[in-house]
PDB file of C-alpha atoms in Angstrom:
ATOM      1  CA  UNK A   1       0.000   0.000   0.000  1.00  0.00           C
ATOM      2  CA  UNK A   2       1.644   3.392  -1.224  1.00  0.00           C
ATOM      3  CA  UNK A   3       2.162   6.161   1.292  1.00  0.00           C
ATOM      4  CA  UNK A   4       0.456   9.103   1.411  1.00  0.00           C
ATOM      5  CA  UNK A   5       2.484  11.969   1.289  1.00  0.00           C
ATOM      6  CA  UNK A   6       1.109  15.827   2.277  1.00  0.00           C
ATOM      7  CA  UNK A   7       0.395  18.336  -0.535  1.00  0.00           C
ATOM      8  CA  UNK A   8       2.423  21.273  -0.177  1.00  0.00           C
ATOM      9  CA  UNK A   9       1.895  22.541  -3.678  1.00  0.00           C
ATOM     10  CA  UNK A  10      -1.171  24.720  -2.650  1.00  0.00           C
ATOM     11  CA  UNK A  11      -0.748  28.264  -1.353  1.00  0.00           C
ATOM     12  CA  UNK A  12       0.527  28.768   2.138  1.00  0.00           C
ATOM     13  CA  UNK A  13      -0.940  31.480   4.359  1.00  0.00           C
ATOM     14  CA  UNK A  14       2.239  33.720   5.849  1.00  0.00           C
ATOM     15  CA  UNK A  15       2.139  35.681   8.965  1.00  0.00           C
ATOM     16  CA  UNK A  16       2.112  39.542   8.292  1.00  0.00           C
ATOM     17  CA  UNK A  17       5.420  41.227   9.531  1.00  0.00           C
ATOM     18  CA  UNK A  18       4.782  43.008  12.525  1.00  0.00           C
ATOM     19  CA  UNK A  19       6.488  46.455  13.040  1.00  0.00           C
ATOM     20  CA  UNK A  20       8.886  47.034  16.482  1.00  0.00           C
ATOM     21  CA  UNK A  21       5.919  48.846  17.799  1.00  0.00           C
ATOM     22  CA  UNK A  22       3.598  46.118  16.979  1.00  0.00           C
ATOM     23  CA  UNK A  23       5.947  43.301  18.388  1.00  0.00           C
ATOM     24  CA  UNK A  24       6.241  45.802  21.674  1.00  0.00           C
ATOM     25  CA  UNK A  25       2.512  46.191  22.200  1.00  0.00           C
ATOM     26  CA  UNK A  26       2.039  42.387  21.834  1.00  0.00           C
ATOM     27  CA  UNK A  27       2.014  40.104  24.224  1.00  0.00           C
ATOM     28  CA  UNK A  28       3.778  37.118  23.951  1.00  0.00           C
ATOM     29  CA  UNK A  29       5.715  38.620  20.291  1.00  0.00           C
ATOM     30  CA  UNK A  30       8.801  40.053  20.516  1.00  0.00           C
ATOM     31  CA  UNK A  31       8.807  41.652  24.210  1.00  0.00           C
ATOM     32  CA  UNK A  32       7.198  40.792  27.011  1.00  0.00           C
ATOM     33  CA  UNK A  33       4.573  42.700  29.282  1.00  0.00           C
ATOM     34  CA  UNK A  34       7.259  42.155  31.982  1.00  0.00           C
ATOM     35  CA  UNK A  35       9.223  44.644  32.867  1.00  0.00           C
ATOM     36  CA  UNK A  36      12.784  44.202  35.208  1.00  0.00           C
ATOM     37  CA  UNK A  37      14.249  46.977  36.683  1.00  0.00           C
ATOM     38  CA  UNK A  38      17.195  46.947  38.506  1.00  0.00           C
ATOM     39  CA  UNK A  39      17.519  50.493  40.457  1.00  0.00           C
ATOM     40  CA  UNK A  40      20.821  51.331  42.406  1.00  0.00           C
ATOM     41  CA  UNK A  41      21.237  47.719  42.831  1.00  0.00           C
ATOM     42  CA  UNK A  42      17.449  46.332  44.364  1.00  0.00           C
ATOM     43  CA  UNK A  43      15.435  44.728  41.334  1.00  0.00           C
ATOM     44  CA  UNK A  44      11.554  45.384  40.664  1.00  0.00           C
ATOM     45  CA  UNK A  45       9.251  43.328  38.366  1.00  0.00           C
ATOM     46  CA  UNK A  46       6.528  45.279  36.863  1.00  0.00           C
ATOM     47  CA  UNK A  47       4.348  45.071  33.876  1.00  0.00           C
ATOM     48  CA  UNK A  48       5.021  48.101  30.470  1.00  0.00           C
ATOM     49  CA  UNK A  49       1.095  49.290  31.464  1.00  0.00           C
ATOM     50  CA  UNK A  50       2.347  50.446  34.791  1.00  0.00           C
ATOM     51  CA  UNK A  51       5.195  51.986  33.541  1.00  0.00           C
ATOM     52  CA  UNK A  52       3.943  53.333  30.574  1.00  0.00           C
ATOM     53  CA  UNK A  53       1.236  55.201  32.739  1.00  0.00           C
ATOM     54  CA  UNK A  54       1.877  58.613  32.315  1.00  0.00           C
ATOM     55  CA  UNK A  55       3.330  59.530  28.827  1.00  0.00           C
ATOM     56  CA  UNK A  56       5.532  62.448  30.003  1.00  0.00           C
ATOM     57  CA  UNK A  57       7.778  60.098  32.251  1.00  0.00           C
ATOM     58  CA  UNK A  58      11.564  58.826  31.736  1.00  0.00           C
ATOM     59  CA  UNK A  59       9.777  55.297  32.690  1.00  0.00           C
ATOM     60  CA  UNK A  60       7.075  55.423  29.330  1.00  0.00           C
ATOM     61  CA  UNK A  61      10.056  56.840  27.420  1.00  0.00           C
ATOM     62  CA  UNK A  62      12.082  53.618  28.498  1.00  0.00           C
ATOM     63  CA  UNK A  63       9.562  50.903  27.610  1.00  0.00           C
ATOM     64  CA  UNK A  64       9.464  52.709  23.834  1.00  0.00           C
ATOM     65  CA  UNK A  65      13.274  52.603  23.809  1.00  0.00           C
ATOM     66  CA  UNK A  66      13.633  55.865  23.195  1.00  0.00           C
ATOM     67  CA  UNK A  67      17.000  56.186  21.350  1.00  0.00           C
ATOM     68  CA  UNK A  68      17.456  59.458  23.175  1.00  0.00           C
ATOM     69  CA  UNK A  69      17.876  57.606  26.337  1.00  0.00           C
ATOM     70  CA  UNK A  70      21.114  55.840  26.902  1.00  0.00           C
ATOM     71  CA  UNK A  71      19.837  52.637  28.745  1.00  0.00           C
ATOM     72  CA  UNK A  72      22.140  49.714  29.661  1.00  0.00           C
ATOM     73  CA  UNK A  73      21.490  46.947  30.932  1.00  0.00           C
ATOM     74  CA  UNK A  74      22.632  43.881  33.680  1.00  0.00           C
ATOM     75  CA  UNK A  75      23.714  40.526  32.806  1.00  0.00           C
ATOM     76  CA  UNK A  76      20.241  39.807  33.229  1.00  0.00           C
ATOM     77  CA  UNK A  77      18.097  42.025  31.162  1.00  0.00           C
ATOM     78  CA  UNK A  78      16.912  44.255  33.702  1.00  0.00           C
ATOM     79  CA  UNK A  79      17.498  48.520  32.872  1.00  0.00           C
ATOM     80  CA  UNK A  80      20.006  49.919  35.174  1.00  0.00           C
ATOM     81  CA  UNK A  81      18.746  52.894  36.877  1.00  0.00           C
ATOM     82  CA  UNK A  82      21.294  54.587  38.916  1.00  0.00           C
ATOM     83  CA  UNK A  83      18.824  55.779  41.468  1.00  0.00           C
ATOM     84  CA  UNK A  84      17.860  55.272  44.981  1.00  0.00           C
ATOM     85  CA  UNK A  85      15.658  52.283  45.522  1.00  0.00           C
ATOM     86  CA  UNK A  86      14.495  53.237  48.795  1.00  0.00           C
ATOM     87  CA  UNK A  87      12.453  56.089  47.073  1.00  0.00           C
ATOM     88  CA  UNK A  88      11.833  54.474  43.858  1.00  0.00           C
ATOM     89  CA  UNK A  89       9.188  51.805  45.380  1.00  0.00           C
ATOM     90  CA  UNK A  90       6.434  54.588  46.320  1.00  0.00           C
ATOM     91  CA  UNK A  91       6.973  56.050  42.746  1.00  0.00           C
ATOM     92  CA  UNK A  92       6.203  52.568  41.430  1.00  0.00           C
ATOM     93  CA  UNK A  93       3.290  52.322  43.370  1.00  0.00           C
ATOM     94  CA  UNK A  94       1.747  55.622  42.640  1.00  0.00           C
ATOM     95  CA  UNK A  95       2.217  54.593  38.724  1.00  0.00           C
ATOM     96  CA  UNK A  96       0.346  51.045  39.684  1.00  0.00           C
ATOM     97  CA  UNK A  97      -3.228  52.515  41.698  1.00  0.00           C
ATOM     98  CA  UNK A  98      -2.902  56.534  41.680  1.00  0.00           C
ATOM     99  CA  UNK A  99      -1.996  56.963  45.594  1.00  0.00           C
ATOM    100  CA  UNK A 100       0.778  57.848  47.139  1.00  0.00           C
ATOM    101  CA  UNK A 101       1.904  55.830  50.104  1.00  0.00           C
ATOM    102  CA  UNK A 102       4.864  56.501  52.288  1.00  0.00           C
ATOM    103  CA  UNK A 103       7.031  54.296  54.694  1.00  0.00           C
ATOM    104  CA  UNK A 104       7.865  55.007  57.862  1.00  0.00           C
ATOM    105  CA  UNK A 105      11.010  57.249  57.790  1.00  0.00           C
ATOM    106  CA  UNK A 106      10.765  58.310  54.305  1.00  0.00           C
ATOM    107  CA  UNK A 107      10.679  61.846  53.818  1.00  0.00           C
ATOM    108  CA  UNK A 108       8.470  63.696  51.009  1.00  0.00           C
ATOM    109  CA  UNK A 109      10.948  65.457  49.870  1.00  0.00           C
ATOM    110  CA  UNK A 110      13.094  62.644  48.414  1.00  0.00           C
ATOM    111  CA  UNK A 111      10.139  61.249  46.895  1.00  0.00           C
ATOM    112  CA  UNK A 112       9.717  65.037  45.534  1.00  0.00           C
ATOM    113  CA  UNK A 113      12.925  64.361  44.194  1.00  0.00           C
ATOM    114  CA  UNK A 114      12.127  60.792  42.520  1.00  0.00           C
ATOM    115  CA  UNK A 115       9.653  62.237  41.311  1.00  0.00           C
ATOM    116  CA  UNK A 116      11.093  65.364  39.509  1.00  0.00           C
ATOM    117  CA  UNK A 117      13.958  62.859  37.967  1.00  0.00           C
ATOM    118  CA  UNK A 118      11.468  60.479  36.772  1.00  0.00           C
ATOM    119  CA  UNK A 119       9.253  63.576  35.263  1.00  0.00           C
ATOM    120  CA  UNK A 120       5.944  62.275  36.253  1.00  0.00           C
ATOM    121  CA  UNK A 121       4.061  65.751  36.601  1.00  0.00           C
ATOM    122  CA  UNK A 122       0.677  64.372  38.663  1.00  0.00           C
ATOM    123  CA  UNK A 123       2.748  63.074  41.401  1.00  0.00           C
ATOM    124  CA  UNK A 124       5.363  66.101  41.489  1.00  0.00           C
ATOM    125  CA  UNK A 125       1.872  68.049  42.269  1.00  0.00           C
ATOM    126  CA  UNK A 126       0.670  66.098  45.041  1.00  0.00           C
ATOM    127  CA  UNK A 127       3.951  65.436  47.149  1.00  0.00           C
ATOM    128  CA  UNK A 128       4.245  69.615  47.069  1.00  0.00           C
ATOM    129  CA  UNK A 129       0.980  69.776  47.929  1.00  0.00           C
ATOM    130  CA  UNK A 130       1.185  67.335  50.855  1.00  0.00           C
ATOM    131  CA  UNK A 131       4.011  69.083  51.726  1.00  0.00           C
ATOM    132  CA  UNK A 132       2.764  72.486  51.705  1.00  0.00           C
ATOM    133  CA  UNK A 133       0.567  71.393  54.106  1.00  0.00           C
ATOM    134  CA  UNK A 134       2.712  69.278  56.566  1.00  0.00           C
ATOM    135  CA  UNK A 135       4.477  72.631  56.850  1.00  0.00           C
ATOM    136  CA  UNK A 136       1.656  74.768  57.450  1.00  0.00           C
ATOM    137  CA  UNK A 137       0.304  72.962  59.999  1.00  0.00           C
ATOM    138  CA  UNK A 138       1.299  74.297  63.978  1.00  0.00           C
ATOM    139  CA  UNK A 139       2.780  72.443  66.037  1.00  0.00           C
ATOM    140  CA  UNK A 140       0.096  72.164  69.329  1.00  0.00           C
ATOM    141  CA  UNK A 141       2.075  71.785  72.417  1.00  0.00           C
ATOM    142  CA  UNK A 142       0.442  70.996  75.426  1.00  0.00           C
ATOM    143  CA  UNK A 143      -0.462  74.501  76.820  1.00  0.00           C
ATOM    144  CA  UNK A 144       1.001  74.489  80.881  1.00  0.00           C
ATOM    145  CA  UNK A 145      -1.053  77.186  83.707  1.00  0.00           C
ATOM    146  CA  UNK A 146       0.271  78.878  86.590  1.00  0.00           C
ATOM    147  CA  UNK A 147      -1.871  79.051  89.711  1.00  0.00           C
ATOM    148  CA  UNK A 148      -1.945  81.388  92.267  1.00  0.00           C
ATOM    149  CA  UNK A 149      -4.047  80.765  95.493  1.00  0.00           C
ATOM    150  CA  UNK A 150      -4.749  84.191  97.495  1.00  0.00           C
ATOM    151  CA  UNK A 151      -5.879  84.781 100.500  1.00  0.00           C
ATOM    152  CA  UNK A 152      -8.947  87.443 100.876  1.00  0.00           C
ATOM    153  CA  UNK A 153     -11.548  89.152 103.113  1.00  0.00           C
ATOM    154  CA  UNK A 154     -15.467  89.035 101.407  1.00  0.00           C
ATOM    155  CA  UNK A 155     -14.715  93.267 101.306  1.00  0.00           C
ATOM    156  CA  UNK A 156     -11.509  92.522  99.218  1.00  0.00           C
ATOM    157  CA  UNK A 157     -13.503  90.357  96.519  1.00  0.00           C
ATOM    158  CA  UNK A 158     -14.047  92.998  94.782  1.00  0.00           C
ATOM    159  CA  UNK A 159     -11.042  94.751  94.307  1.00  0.00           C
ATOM    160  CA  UNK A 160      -9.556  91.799  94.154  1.00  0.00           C
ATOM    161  CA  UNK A 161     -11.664  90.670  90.825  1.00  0.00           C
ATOM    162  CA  UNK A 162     -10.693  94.119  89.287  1.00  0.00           C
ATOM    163  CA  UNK A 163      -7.445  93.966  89.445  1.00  0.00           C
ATOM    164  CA  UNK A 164      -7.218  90.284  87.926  1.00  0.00           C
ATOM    165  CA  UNK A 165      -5.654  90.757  84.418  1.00  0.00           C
ATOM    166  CA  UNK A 166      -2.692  90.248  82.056  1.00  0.00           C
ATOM    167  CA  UNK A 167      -4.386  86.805  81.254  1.00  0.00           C
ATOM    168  CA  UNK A 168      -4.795  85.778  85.075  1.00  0.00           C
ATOM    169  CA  UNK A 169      -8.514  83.954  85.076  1.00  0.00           C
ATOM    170  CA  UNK A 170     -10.786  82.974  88.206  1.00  0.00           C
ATOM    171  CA  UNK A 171     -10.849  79.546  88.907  1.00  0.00           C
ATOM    172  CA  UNK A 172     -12.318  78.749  92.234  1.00  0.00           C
ATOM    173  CA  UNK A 173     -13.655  80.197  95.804  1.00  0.00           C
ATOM    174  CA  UNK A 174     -13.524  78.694  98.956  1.00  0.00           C
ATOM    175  CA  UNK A 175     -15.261  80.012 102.019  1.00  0.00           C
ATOM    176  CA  UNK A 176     -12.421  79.376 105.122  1.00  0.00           C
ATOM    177  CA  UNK A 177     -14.717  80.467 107.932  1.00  0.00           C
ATOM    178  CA  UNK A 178     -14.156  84.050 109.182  1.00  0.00           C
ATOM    179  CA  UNK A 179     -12.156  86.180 111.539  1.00  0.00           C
ATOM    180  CA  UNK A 180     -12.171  88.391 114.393  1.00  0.00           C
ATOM    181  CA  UNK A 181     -12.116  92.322 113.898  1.00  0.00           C
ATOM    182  CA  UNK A 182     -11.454  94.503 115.827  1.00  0.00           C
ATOM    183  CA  UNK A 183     -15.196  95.843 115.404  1.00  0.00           C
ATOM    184  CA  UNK A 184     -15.809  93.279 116.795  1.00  0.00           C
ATOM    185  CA  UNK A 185     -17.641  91.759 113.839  1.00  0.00           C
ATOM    186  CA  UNK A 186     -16.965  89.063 111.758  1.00  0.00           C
ATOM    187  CA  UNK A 187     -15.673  88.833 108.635  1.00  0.00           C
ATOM    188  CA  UNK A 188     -15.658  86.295 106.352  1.00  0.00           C
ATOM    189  CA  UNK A 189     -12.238  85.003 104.207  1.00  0.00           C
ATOM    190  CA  UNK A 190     -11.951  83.308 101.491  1.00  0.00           C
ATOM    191  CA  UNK A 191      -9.361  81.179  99.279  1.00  0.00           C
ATOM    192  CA  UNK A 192      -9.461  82.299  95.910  1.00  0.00           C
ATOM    193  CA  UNK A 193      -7.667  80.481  93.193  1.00  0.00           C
ATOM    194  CA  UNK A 194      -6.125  81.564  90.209  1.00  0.00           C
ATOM    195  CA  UNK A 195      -4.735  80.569  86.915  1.00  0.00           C
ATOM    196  CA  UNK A 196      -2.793  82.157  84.259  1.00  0.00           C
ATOM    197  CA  UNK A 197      -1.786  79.983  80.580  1.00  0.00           C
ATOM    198  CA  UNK A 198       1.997  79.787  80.753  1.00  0.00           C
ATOM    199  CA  UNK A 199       3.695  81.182  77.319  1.00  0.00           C
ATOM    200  CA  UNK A 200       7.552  80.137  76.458  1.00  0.00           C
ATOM    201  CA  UNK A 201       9.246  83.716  76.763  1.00  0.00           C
ATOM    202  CA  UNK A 202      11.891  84.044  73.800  1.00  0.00           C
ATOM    203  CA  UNK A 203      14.961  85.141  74.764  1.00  0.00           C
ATOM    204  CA  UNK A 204      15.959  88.788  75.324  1.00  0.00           C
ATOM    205  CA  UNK A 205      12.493  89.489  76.571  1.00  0.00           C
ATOM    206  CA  UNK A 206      12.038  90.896  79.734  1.00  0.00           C
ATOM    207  CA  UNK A 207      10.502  88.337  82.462  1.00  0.00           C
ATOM    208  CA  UNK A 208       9.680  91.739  84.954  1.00  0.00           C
ATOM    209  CA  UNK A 209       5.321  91.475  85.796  1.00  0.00           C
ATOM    210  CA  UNK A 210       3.130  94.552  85.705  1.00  0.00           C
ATOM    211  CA  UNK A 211       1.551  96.291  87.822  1.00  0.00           C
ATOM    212  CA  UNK A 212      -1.818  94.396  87.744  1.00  0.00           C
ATOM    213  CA  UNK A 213       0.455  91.128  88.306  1.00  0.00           C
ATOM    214  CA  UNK A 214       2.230  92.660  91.348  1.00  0.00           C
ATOM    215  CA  UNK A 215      -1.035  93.492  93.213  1.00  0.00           C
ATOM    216  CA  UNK A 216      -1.659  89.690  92.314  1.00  0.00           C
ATOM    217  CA  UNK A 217       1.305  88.681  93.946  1.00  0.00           C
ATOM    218  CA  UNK A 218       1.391  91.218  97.026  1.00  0.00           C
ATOM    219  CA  UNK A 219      -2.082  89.859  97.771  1.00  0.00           C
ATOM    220  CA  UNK A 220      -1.070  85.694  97.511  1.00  0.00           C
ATOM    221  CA  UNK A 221       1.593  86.706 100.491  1.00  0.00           C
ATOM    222  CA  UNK A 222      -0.440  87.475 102.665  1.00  0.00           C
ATOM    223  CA  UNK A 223      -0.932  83.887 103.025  1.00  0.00           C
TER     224      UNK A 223
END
C-alpha cells in the first residue's frame, strides 16, 4: 500500500510582519509585558502598562526605547537605573493605583525628588501639595497654667476681681470660715484660686510682671 504523502503545492498562508511597535505592544511577540528593573542595585518586576502610565515620564520613554535615552542593561536584562531604591518603590506604586503611600522614615521630599527625575508631573503636584501642608500645619504643644491661690476678706472680693488681668482667670472660691475684727464683727475670708496659661518667653524678653500682676502677687503673700 503506497504512502500518502502531504500536498504542499497549494498556497501557504504567511504571517504579516509586525512592526517594532507592533511586536512591543504584543504580548507574547517580541517583548514581554514584563518589565525588570534593577535600580541602584534592588530589582523590581513590573508590567510596560504600569510603567507606561503617564506619557511624560523617563519610565514610558524607556519601555518605547527611546533612542534618546542611553539605557544599559545587567547581565540579566533588567534597565540599570542609577537611582535610589528606597524612594523608587512609592513612585512605582503611585504609577500602579494613583496613591501615594509613604514608609515610615521616608521623607516627602526625596520622593519630591524621585519624582522630579522620573518627570511624572501628577505626582510632582501632590507630594508639594502634601508638603505644603505638613508645613503649614502648627505644632500644638500641650499649653502648661500657673496658679496662684490668694488669701482674701469678702470686702476685698471685689477689688480683688478688678485687678485680675494680664491673662490671670478665676478659677475657684472657697469660704475658710471668718475672723475676728477689731469691730468686733466678723468677717468672712476666702481662698481664691487663680490661673494664668503659661507662654515660652523668647529670649531677650524681659521676664519683669506689671503692675496688675504685682497686686496679684502682694495679695497671695499674705498667706
Amino acid at each position: 500500500m503506497a504512502e500518502m504523502s502531504p500536498d504542499f503545492s497549494g498556497s501557504v498562508d504567511q504571517c504579516p510582519a509586525l512592526s517594532p511597535e507592533q511586536r512591543m505592544q504584543s504580548p507574547g511577540i517580541g517583548a514581554s509585558k514584563w518589565v525588570r528593573l534593577n535600580v541602584g542595585g534592588t530589582y523590581f518586576l513590573t508590567t510596560r502598562q504600569t510603567l507606561c502610565r503617564d506619557s511624560k515620564s523617563f519610565l514610558y520613554r524607556l519601555c518605547q526605547a527611546d533612542p534618546d535615552l542611553d539605557s544599559d542593561k545587567d547581565e540579566t536584562g533588567a534597565y540599570l537605573i542609577d537611582r535610589d531604591p528606597t524612594y523608587f518603590g512609592p513612585v512605582l506604586n503611585y504609577l500602579r493605583h494613583g496613591k501615594l503611600v509613604l514608609n515610615r522614615g521616608l521623607a516627602e521630599e526625596g520622593i519630591l525628588e524621585e519624582a522630579e527625575f522620573y518627570n511624572i508631573p501628577s505626582l510632582i503636584k501632590l507630594i508639594k501639595d502634601k508638603i505644603r501642608e505638613r508645613d503649614c500645619k502648627t505644632v500644638q504643644l500641650p499649653i502648661k497654667h500657673v496658679y496662684r491661690v490668694l488669701q482674701c476678706q469678702e470686702e476685698e472680693l471685689t477689688q480683688m476681681v478688678s485687678t485680675m488681668s494680664d491673662g490671670w482667670k478665676f478659677e475657684q472660691l472657697v469660704s475658710i470660715g471668718s475672723s475676728y475684727n477689731y469691730g468686733n464683727e466678723d468677717q468672712a475670708e476666702f481662698l481664691c484660686v487663680v490661673s494664668k496659661e503659661l507662654h515660652n518667653q523668647s529670649y531677650g524678653t524681659s521676664s519683669e510682671p506689671s503692675e496688675k500682676a504685682k497686686i496679684l502677687q502682694e495679695q497671695g503673700s499674705r498667706m
